[in-house]
Amino acid sequence: METIMLTLVLSLAFSAAAPAAADAPAPTTATAKPTRPKKICRSDVNTGSRLKGRTCKTQEQWDAQPQDVGNDVRMNGGAGTR
């Protein structure tokens, strides 16, 4: 009689614990890292140097950089083009 009672108590304990484990939330994939923009690397021209240089930026950064160096004060002594 004792073994039947022990079996009944254990089966009730295990059956009560089983639904709680089934209710556990499933892991979500919302913790995935956002994609980073692709970097584009270009070689730098260093006049008078044997060392090669590279500059890596995103396409947005390359587009924001001015391409016309003729208007750069450092390059033409401050004369500027008009």
PDB file of N, CA and C in Angstrom:
ATOM      1  N   MET A   1       0.817  -1.181   0.000  1.00  0.00           N
ATOM      2  CA  MET A   1       0.000   0.000   0.000  1.00  0.00           C
ATOM      3  C   MET A   1       0.869   1.258   0.000  1.00  0.00           C
ATOM      4  N   GLU A   2       1.984   1.189   0.746  1.00  0.00           N
ATOM      5  CA  GLU A   2       2.880   2.338   0.800  1.00  0.00           C
ATOM      6  C   GLU A   2       3.501   2.631  -0.562  1.00  0.00           C
ATOM      7  N   THR A   3       3.876   1.620  -1.303  1.00  0.00           N
ATOM      8  CA  THR A   3       4.489   1.837  -2.613  1.00  0.00           C
ATOM      9  C   THR A   3       3.497   2.439  -3.603  1.00  0.00           C
ATOM     10  N   ILE A   4       2.234   2.063  -3.475  1.00  0.00           N
ATOM     11  CA  ILE A   4       1.220   2.639  -4.361  1.00  0.00           C
ATOM     12  C   ILE A   4       1.053   4.119  -4.034  1.00  0.00           C
ATOM     13  N   MET A   5       1.028   4.439  -2.755  1.00  0.00           N
ATOM     14  CA  MET A   5       0.887   5.827  -2.340  1.00  0.00           C
ATOM     15  C   MET A   5       2.106   6.644  -2.775  1.00  0.00           C
ATOM     16  N   LEU A   6       3.295   6.079  -2.620  1.00  0.00           N
ATOM     17  CA  LEU A   6       4.523   6.754  -3.037  1.00  0.00           C
ATOM     18  C   LEU A   6       4.527   6.964  -4.547  1.00  0.00           C
ATOM     19  N   THR A   7       4.098   5.966  -5.289  1.00  0.00           N
ATOM     20  CA  THR A   7       4.022   6.070  -6.745  1.00  0.00           C
ATOM     21  C   THR A   7       3.030   7.154  -7.145  1.00  0.00           C
ATOM     22  N   LEU A   8       1.904   7.216  -6.482  1.00  0.00           N
ATOM     23  CA  LEU A   8       0.887   8.220  -6.775  1.00  0.00           C
ATOM     24  C   LEU A   8       1.403   9.621  -6.489  1.00  0.00           C
ATOM     25  N   VAL A   9       2.075   9.804  -5.373  1.00  0.00           N
ATOM     26  CA  VAL A   9       2.623  11.118  -5.016  1.00  0.00           C
ATOM     27  C   VAL A   9       3.691  11.542  -6.025  1.00  0.00           C
ATOM     28  N   LEU A  10       4.581  10.642  -6.388  1.00  0.00           N
ATOM     29  CA  LEU A  10       5.632  10.981  -7.358  1.00  0.00           C
ATOM     30  C   LEU A  10       5.054  11.292  -8.731  1.00  0.00           C
ATOM     31  N   SER A  11       4.059  10.536  -9.166  1.00  0.00           N
ATOM     32  CA  SER A  11       3.480  10.793 -10.485  1.00  0.00           C
ATOM     33  C   SER A  11       2.752  12.132 -10.502  1.00  0.00           C
ATOM     34  N   LEU A  12       2.091  12.494  -9.407  1.00  0.00           N
ATOM     35  CA  LEU A  12       1.445  13.806  -9.333  1.00  0.00           C
ATOM     36  C   LEU A  12       2.474  14.932  -9.328  1.00  0.00           C
ATOM     37  N   ALA A  13       3.580  14.725  -8.654  1.00  0.00           N
ATOM     38  CA  ALA A  13       4.630  15.742  -8.602  1.00  0.00           C
ATOM     39  C   ALA A  13       5.246  15.954  -9.984  1.00  0.00           C
ATOM     40  N   PHE A  14       5.504  14.859 -10.691  1.00  0.00           N
ATOM     41  CA  PHE A  14       6.087  14.986 -12.035  1.00  0.00           C
ATOM     42  C   PHE A  14       5.098  15.567 -13.031  1.00  0.00           C
ATOM     43  N   SER A  15       3.831  15.208 -12.913  1.00  0.00           N
ATOM     44  CA  SER A  15       2.841  15.727 -13.850  1.00  0.00           C
ATOM     45  C   SER A  15       2.580  17.209 -13.598  1.00  0.00           C
ATOM     46  N   ALA A  16       2.714  17.663 -12.367  1.00  0.00           N
ATOM     47  CA  ALA A  16       2.533  19.081 -12.062  1.00  0.00           C
ATOM     48  C   ALA A  16       3.715  19.897 -12.582  1.00  0.00           C
ATOM     49  N   ALA A  17       4.892  19.313 -12.602  1.00  0.00           N
ATOM     50  CA  ALA A  17       6.082  20.034 -13.065  1.00  0.00           C
ATOM     51  C   ALA A  17       6.169  20.060 -14.584  1.00  0.00           C
ATOM     52  N   ALA A  18       5.593  19.114 -15.269  1.00  0.00           N
ATOM     53  CA  ALA A  18       5.707  19.024 -16.721  1.00  0.00           C
ATOM     54  C   ALA A  18       5.041  20.193 -17.441  1.00  0.00           C
ATOM     55  N   PRO A  19       3.833  20.635 -17.111  1.00  0.00           N
ATOM     56  CA  PRO A  19       3.243  21.767 -17.827  1.00  0.00           C
ATOM     57  C   PRO A  19       4.013  23.064 -17.619  1.00  0.00           C
ATOM     58  N   ALA A  20       4.633  23.232 -16.479  1.00  0.00           N
ATOM     59  CA  ALA A  20       5.406  24.449 -16.240  1.00  0.00           C
ATOM     60  C   ALA A  20       6.601  24.513 -17.189  1.00  0.00           C
ATOM     61  N   ALA A  21       7.211  23.377 -17.444  1.00  0.00           N
ATOM     62  CA  ALA A  21       8.342  23.348 -18.369  1.00  0.00           C
ATOM     63  C   ALA A  21       7.869  23.575 -19.798  1.00  0.00           C
ATOM     64  N   ALA A  22       6.664  23.146 -20.132  1.00  0.00           N
ATOM     65  CA  ALA A  22       6.140  23.316 -21.480  1.00  0.00           C
ATOM     66  C   ALA A  22       5.753  24.766 -21.738  1.00  0.00           C
ATOM     67  N   ASP A  23       5.446  25.523 -20.674  1.00  0.00           N
ATOM     68  CA  ASP A  23       5.038  26.914 -20.829  1.00  0.00           C
ATOM     69  C   ASP A  23       6.224  27.869 -20.954  1.00  0.00           C
ATOM     70  N   ALA A  24       7.431  27.363 -20.892  1.00  0.00           N
ATOM     71  CA  ALA A  24       8.613  28.218 -20.984  1.00  0.00           C
ATOM     72  C   ALA A  24       8.653  28.881 -22.354  1.00  0.00           C
ATOM     73  N   PRO A  25       8.963  30.163 -22.397  1.00  0.00           N
ATOM     74  CA  PRO A  25       8.989  30.863 -23.688  1.00  0.00           C
ATOM     75  C   PRO A  25      10.116  30.349 -24.579  1.00  0.00           C
ATOM     76  N   ALA A  26       9.808  30.273 -25.846  1.00  0.00           N
ATOM     77  CA  ALA A  26      10.804  29.826 -26.816  1.00  0.00           C
ATOM     78  C   ALA A  26      11.802  30.954 -27.064  1.00  0.00           C
ATOM     79  N   PRO A  27      13.064  30.633 -27.291  1.00  0.00           N
ATOM     80  CA  PRO A  27      14.041  31.692 -27.576  1.00  0.00           C
ATOM     81  C   PRO A  27      13.701  32.393 -28.891  1.00  0.00           C
ATOM     82  N   THR A  28      13.855  33.687 -28.894  1.00  0.00           N
ATOM     83  CA  THR A  28      13.528  34.459 -30.089  1.00  0.00           C
ATOM     84  C   THR A  28      14.797  34.798 -30.852  1.00  0.00           C
ATOM     85  N   THR A  29      14.631  35.116 -32.108  1.00  0.00           N
ATOM     86  CA  THR A  29      15.768  35.504 -32.943  1.00  0.00           C
ATOM     87  C   THR A  29      15.864  37.014 -33.052  1.00  0.00           C
ATOM     88  N   ALA A  30      15.168  37.741 -32.186  1.00  0.00           N
ATOM     89  CA  ALA A  30      15.200  39.204 -32.222  1.00  0.00           C
ATOM     90  C   ALA A  30      16.538  39.749 -31.725  1.00  0.00           C
ATOM     91  N   THR A  31      17.367  38.913 -31.145  1.00  0.00           N
ATOM     92  CA  THR A  31      18.651  39.380 -30.634  1.00  0.00           C
ATOM     93  C   THR A  31      19.745  39.325 -31.700  1.00  0.00           C
ATOM     94  N   ALA A  32      19.383  39.110 -32.952  1.00  0.00           N
ATOM     95  CA  ALA A  32      20.370  39.066 -34.031  1.00  0.00           C
ATOM     96  C   ALA A  32      20.984  40.457 -34.215  1.00  0.00           C
ATOM     97  N   LYS A  33      22.253  40.487 -34.533  1.00  0.00           N
ATOM     98  CA  LYS A  33      22.950  41.757 -34.718  1.00  0.00           C
ATOM     99  C   LYS A  33      22.496  42.416 -36.018  1.00  0.00           C
ATOM    100  N   PRO A  34      22.345  43.735 -35.998  1.00  0.00           N
ATOM    101  CA  PRO A  34      21.987  44.419 -37.241  1.00  0.00           C
ATOM    102  C   PRO A  34      23.163  44.387 -38.221  1.00  0.00           C
ATOM    103  N   THR A  35      22.850  44.381 -39.493  1.00  0.00           N
ATOM    104  CA  THR A  35      23.910  44.325 -40.495  1.00  0.00           C
ATOM    105  C   THR A  35      24.618  45.673 -40.563  1.00  0.00           C
ATOM    106  N   ARG A  36      25.926  45.614 -40.655  1.00  0.00           N
ATOM    107  CA  ARG A  36      26.726  46.819 -40.752  1.00  0.00           C
ATOM    108  C   ARG A  36      26.976  47.124 -42.222  1.00  0.00           C
ATOM    109  N   PRO A  37      27.067  48.419 -42.565  1.00  0.00           N
ATOM    110  CA  PRO A  37      27.334  48.763 -43.965  1.00  0.00           C
ATOM    111  C   PRO A  37      28.703  48.242 -44.409  1.00  0.00           C
ATOM    112  N   LYS A  38      28.787  47.868 -45.669  1.00  0.00           N
ATOM    113  CA  LYS A  38      30.029  47.333 -46.228  1.00  0.00           C
ATOM    114  C   LYS A  38      31.048  48.456 -46.392  1.00  0.00           C
ATOM    115  N   LYS A  39      32.287  48.167 -45.997  1.00  0.00           N
ATOM    116  CA  LYS A  39      33.369  49.143 -46.137  1.00  0.00           C
ATOM    117  C   LYS A  39      34.034  48.964 -47.503  1.00  0.00           C
ATOM    118  N   ILE A  40      34.393  50.086 -48.109  1.00  0.00           N
ATOM    119  CA  ILE A  40      35.087  50.098 -49.390  1.00  0.00           C
ATOM    120  C   ILE A  40      36.467  50.703 -49.148  1.00  0.00           C
ATOM    121  N   CYS A  41      37.511  49.957 -49.499  1.00  0.00           N
ATOM    122  CA  CYS A  41      38.881  50.408 -49.270  1.00  0.00           C
ATOM    123  C   CYS A  41      39.492  50.888 -50.580  1.00  0.00           C
ATOM    124  N   ARG A  42      40.201  51.994 -50.487  1.00  0.00           N
ATOM    125  CA  ARG A  42      40.896  52.554 -51.655  1.00  0.00           C
ATOM    126  C   ARG A  42      42.346  52.833 -51.277  1.00  0.00           C
ATOM    127  N   SER A  43      43.224  52.709 -52.266  1.00  0.00           N
ATOM    128  CA  SER A  43      44.643  52.972 -52.043  1.00  0.00           C
ATOM    129  C   SER A  43      44.893  54.471 -52.065  1.00  0.00           C
ATOM    130  N   ASP A  44      45.740  54.931 -51.158  1.00  0.00           N
ATOM    131  CA  ASP A  44      46.117  56.342 -51.104  1.00  0.00           C
ATOM    132  C   ASP A  44      47.389  56.557 -51.909  1.00  0.00           C
ATOM    133  N   VAL A  45      47.470  57.698 -52.571  1.00  0.00           N
ATOM    134  CA  VAL A  45      48.677  58.054 -53.302  1.00  0.00           C
ATOM    135  C   VAL A  45      49.475  58.997 -52.409  1.00  0.00           C
ATOM    136  N   ASN A  46      50.623  58.521 -51.947  1.00  0.00           N
ATOM    137  CA  ASN A  46      51.492  59.322 -51.099  1.00  0.00           C
ATOM    138  C   ASN A  46      52.715  59.718 -51.899  1.00  0.00           C
ATOM    139  N   THR A  47      52.717  60.910 -52.424  1.00  0.00           N
ATOM    140  CA  THR A  47      53.841  61.381 -53.221  1.00  0.00           C
ATOM    141  C   THR A  47      55.063  61.548 -52.316  1.00  0.00           C
ATOM    142  N   GLY A  48      56.176  60.993 -52.738  1.00  0.00           N
ATOM    143  CA  GLY A  48      57.406  61.110 -51.978  1.00  0.00           C
ATOM    144  C   GLY A  48      57.542  60.082 -50.872  1.00  0.00           C
ATOM    145  N   SER A  49      56.722  59.071 -50.893  1.00  0.00           N
ATOM    146  CA  SER A  49      56.796  58.056 -49.851  1.00  0.00           C
ATOM    147  C   SER A  49      56.753  56.679 -50.488  1.00  0.00           C
ATOM    148  N   ARG A  50      57.481  55.763 -49.910  1.00  0.00           N
ATOM    149  CA  ARG A  50      57.443  54.385 -50.394  1.00  0.00           C
ATOM    150  C   ARG A  50      56.333  53.580 -49.728  1.00  0.00           C
ATOM    151  N   LEU A  51      55.814  54.115 -48.656  1.00  0.00           N
ATOM    152  CA  LEU A  51      54.763  53.413 -47.929  1.00  0.00           C
ATOM    153  C   LEU A  51      53.423  53.543 -48.649  1.00  0.00           C
ATOM    154  N   LYS A  52      52.724  52.436 -48.708  1.00  0.00           N
ATOM    155  CA  LYS A  52      51.407  52.451 -49.321  1.00  0.00           C
ATOM    156  C   LYS A  52      50.372  52.647 -48.229  1.00  0.00           C
ATOM    157  N   GLY A  53      49.343  53.374 -48.551  1.00  0.00           N
ATOM    158  CA  GLY A  53      48.290  53.609 -47.572  1.00  0.00           C
ATOM    159  C   GLY A  53      46.942  53.180 -48.118  1.00  0.00           C
ATOM    160  N   ARG A  54      46.046  52.875 -47.205  1.00  0.00           N
ATOM    161  CA  ARG A  54      44.684  52.514 -47.577  1.00  0.00           C
ATOM    162  C   ARG A  54      43.722  53.253 -46.672  1.00  0.00           C
ATOM    163  N   THR A  55      42.611  53.663 -47.254  1.00  0.00           N
ATOM    164  CA  THR A  55      41.545  54.291 -46.500  1.00  0.00           C
ATOM    165  C   THR A  55      40.281  53.488 -46.733  1.00  0.00           C
ATOM    166  N   CYS A  56      39.630  53.085 -45.655  1.00  0.00           N
ATOM    167  CA  CYS A  56      38.396  52.306 -45.751  1.00  0.00           C
ATOM    168  C   CYS A  56      37.249  53.102 -45.160  1.00  0.00           C
ATOM    169  N   LYS A  57      36.180  53.260 -45.934  1.00  0.00           N
ATOM    170  CA  LYS A  57      34.989  53.993 -45.502  1.00  0.00           C
ATOM    171  C   LYS A  57      33.767  53.315 -46.105  1.00  0.00           C
ATOM    172  N   THR A  58      32.604  53.664 -45.578  1.00  0.00           N
ATOM    173  CA  THR A  58      31.364  53.169 -46.173  1.00  0.00           C
ATOM    174  C   THR A  58      31.076  53.987 -47.427  1.00  0.00           C
ATOM    175  N   GLN A  59      30.164  53.498 -48.258  1.00  0.00           N
ATOM    176  CA  GLN A  59      29.822  54.220 -49.487  1.00  0.00           C
ATOM    177  C   GLN A  59      29.253  55.588 -49.148  1.00  0.00           C
ATOM    178  N   GLU A  60      28.494  55.673 -48.085  1.00  0.00           N
ATOM    179  CA  GLU A  60      27.918  56.955 -47.673  1.00  0.00           C
ATOM    180  C   GLU A  60      29.013  57.949 -47.295  1.00  0.00           C
ATOM    181  N   GLN A  61      30.052  57.478 -46.619  1.00  0.00           N
ATOM    182  CA  GLN A  61      31.161  58.355 -46.243  1.00  0.00           C
ATOM    183  C   GLN A  61      31.952  58.797 -47.472  1.00  0.00           C
ATOM    184  N   TRP A  62      32.161  57.885 -48.435  1.00  0.00           N
ATOM    185  CA  TRP A  62      32.869  58.263 -49.660  1.00  0.00           C
ATOM    186  C   TRP A  62      32.067  59.304 -50.439  1.00  0.00           C
ATOM    187  N   ASP A  63      30.739  59.152 -50.472  1.00  0.00           N
ATOM    188  CA  ASP A  63      29.904  60.103 -51.207  1.00  0.00           C
ATOM    189  C   ASP A  63      29.899  61.477 -50.543  1.00  0.00           C
ATOM    190  N   ALA A  64      30.020  61.520 -49.217  1.00  0.00           N
ATOM    191  CA  ALA A  64      29.999  62.794 -48.494  1.00  0.00           C
ATOM    192  C   ALA A  64      31.323  63.543 -48.619  1.00  0.00           C
ATOM    193  N   GLN A  65      32.391  62.845 -48.948  1.00  0.00           N
ATOM    194  CA  GLN A  65      33.705  63.472 -49.059  1.00  0.00           C
ATOM    195  C   GLN A  65      33.785  64.256 -50.365  1.00  0.00           C
ATOM    196  N   PRO A  66      34.248  65.508 -50.317  1.00  0.00           N
ATOM    197  CA  PRO A  66      34.380  66.280 -51.561  1.00  0.00           C
ATOM    198  C   PRO A  66      35.459  65.672 -52.464  1.00  0.00           C
ATOM    199  N   GLN A  67      35.144  65.546 -53.734  1.00  0.00           N
ATOM    200  CA  GLN A  67      36.076  64.948 -54.693  1.00  0.00           C
ATOM    201  C   GLN A  67      36.940  65.995 -55.393  1.00  0.00           C
ATOM    202  N   ASP A  68      36.496  67.245 -55.408  1.00  0.00           N
ATOM    203  CA  ASP A  68      37.216  68.296 -56.116  1.00  0.00           C
ATOM    204  C   ASP A  68      38.276  68.884 -55.197  1.00  0.00           C
ATOM    205  N   VAL A  69      39.524  68.471 -55.366  1.00  0.00           N
ATOM    206  CA  VAL A  69      40.601  68.991 -54.524  1.00  0.00           C
ATOM    207  C   VAL A  69      41.178  70.277 -55.096  1.00  0.00           C
ATOM    208  N   GLY A  70      40.722  70.723 -56.253  1.00  0.00           N
ATOM    209  CA  GLY A  70      41.207  71.969 -56.843  1.00  0.00           C
ATOM    210  C   GLY A  70      40.801  73.176 -56.028  1.00  0.00           C
ATOM    211  N   ASN A  71      39.717  73.088 -55.299  1.00  0.00           N
ATOM    212  CA  ASN A  71      39.265  74.197 -54.471  1.00  0.00           C
ATOM    213  C   ASN A  71      39.834  74.139 -53.064  1.00  0.00           C
ATOM    214  N   ASP A  72      40.649  73.185 -52.789  1.00  0.00           N
ATOM    215  CA  ASP A  72      41.249  73.043 -51.473  1.00  0.00           C
ATOM    216  C   ASP A  72      42.311  74.122 -51.285  1.00  0.00           C
ATOM    217  N   VAL A  73      42.211  74.899 -50.221  1.00  0.00           N
ATOM    218  CA  VAL A  73      43.122  76.013 -49.961  1.00  0.00           C
ATOM    219  C   VAL A  73      44.554  75.527 -49.807  1.00  0.00           C
ATOM    220  N   ARG A  74      44.734  74.369 -49.207  1.00  0.00           N
ATOM    221  CA  ARG A  74      46.084  73.868 -48.994  1.00  0.00           C
ATOM    222  C   ARG A  74      46.775  73.505 -50.302  1.00  0.00           C
ATOM    223  N   MET A  75      46.006  73.132 -51.324  1.00  0.00           N
ATOM    224  CA  MET A  75      46.615  72.670 -52.567  1.00  0.00           C
ATOM    225  C   MET A  75      47.011  73.813 -53.506  1.00  0.00           C
ATOM    226  N   ASN A  76      46.248  74.905 -53.527  1.00  0.00           N
ATOM    227  CA  ASN A  76      46.542  75.948 -54.505  1.00  0.00           C
ATOM    228  C   ASN A  76      46.912  77.276 -53.843  1.00  0.00           C
ATOM    229  N   GLY A  77      47.366  77.226 -52.627  1.00  0.00           N
ATOM    230  CA  GLY A  77      47.867  78.442 -51.978  1.00  0.00           C
ATOM    231  C   GLY A  77      46.794  79.456 -51.625  1.00  0.00           C
ATOM    232  N   GLY A  78      45.574  79.045 -51.555  1.00  0.00           N
ATOM    233  CA  GLY A  78      44.506  79.954 -51.167  1.00  0.00           C
ATOM    234  C   GLY A  78      43.910  80.742 -52.313  1.00  0.00           C
ATOM    235  N   ALA A  79      44.333  80.482 -53.557  1.00  0.00           N
ATOM    236  CA  ALA A  79      43.841  81.244 -54.697  1.00  0.00           C
ATOM    237  C   ALA A  79      42.364  80.937 -54.988  1.00  0.00           C
ATOM    238  N   GLY A  80      41.997  79.672 -54.907  1.00  0.00           N
ATOM    239  CA  GLY A  80      40.604  79.287 -55.177  1.00  0.00           C
ATOM    240  C   GLY A  80      40.249  79.474 -56.642  1.00  0.00           C
ATOM    241  N   THR A  81      39.208  78.852 -57.105  1.00  0.00           N
ATOM    242  CA  THR A  81      38.767  79.023 -58.500  1.00  0.00           C
ATOM    243  C   THR A  81      37.464  79.794 -58.499  1.00  0.00           C
ATOM    244  N   ARG A  82      37.372  80.734 -59.434  1.00  0.00           N
ATOM    245  CA  ARG A  82      36.152  81.555 -59.532  1.00  0.00           C
ATOM    246  C   ARG A  82      35.659  81.584 -60.922  1.00  0.00           C
TER     247      ARG A  82
END
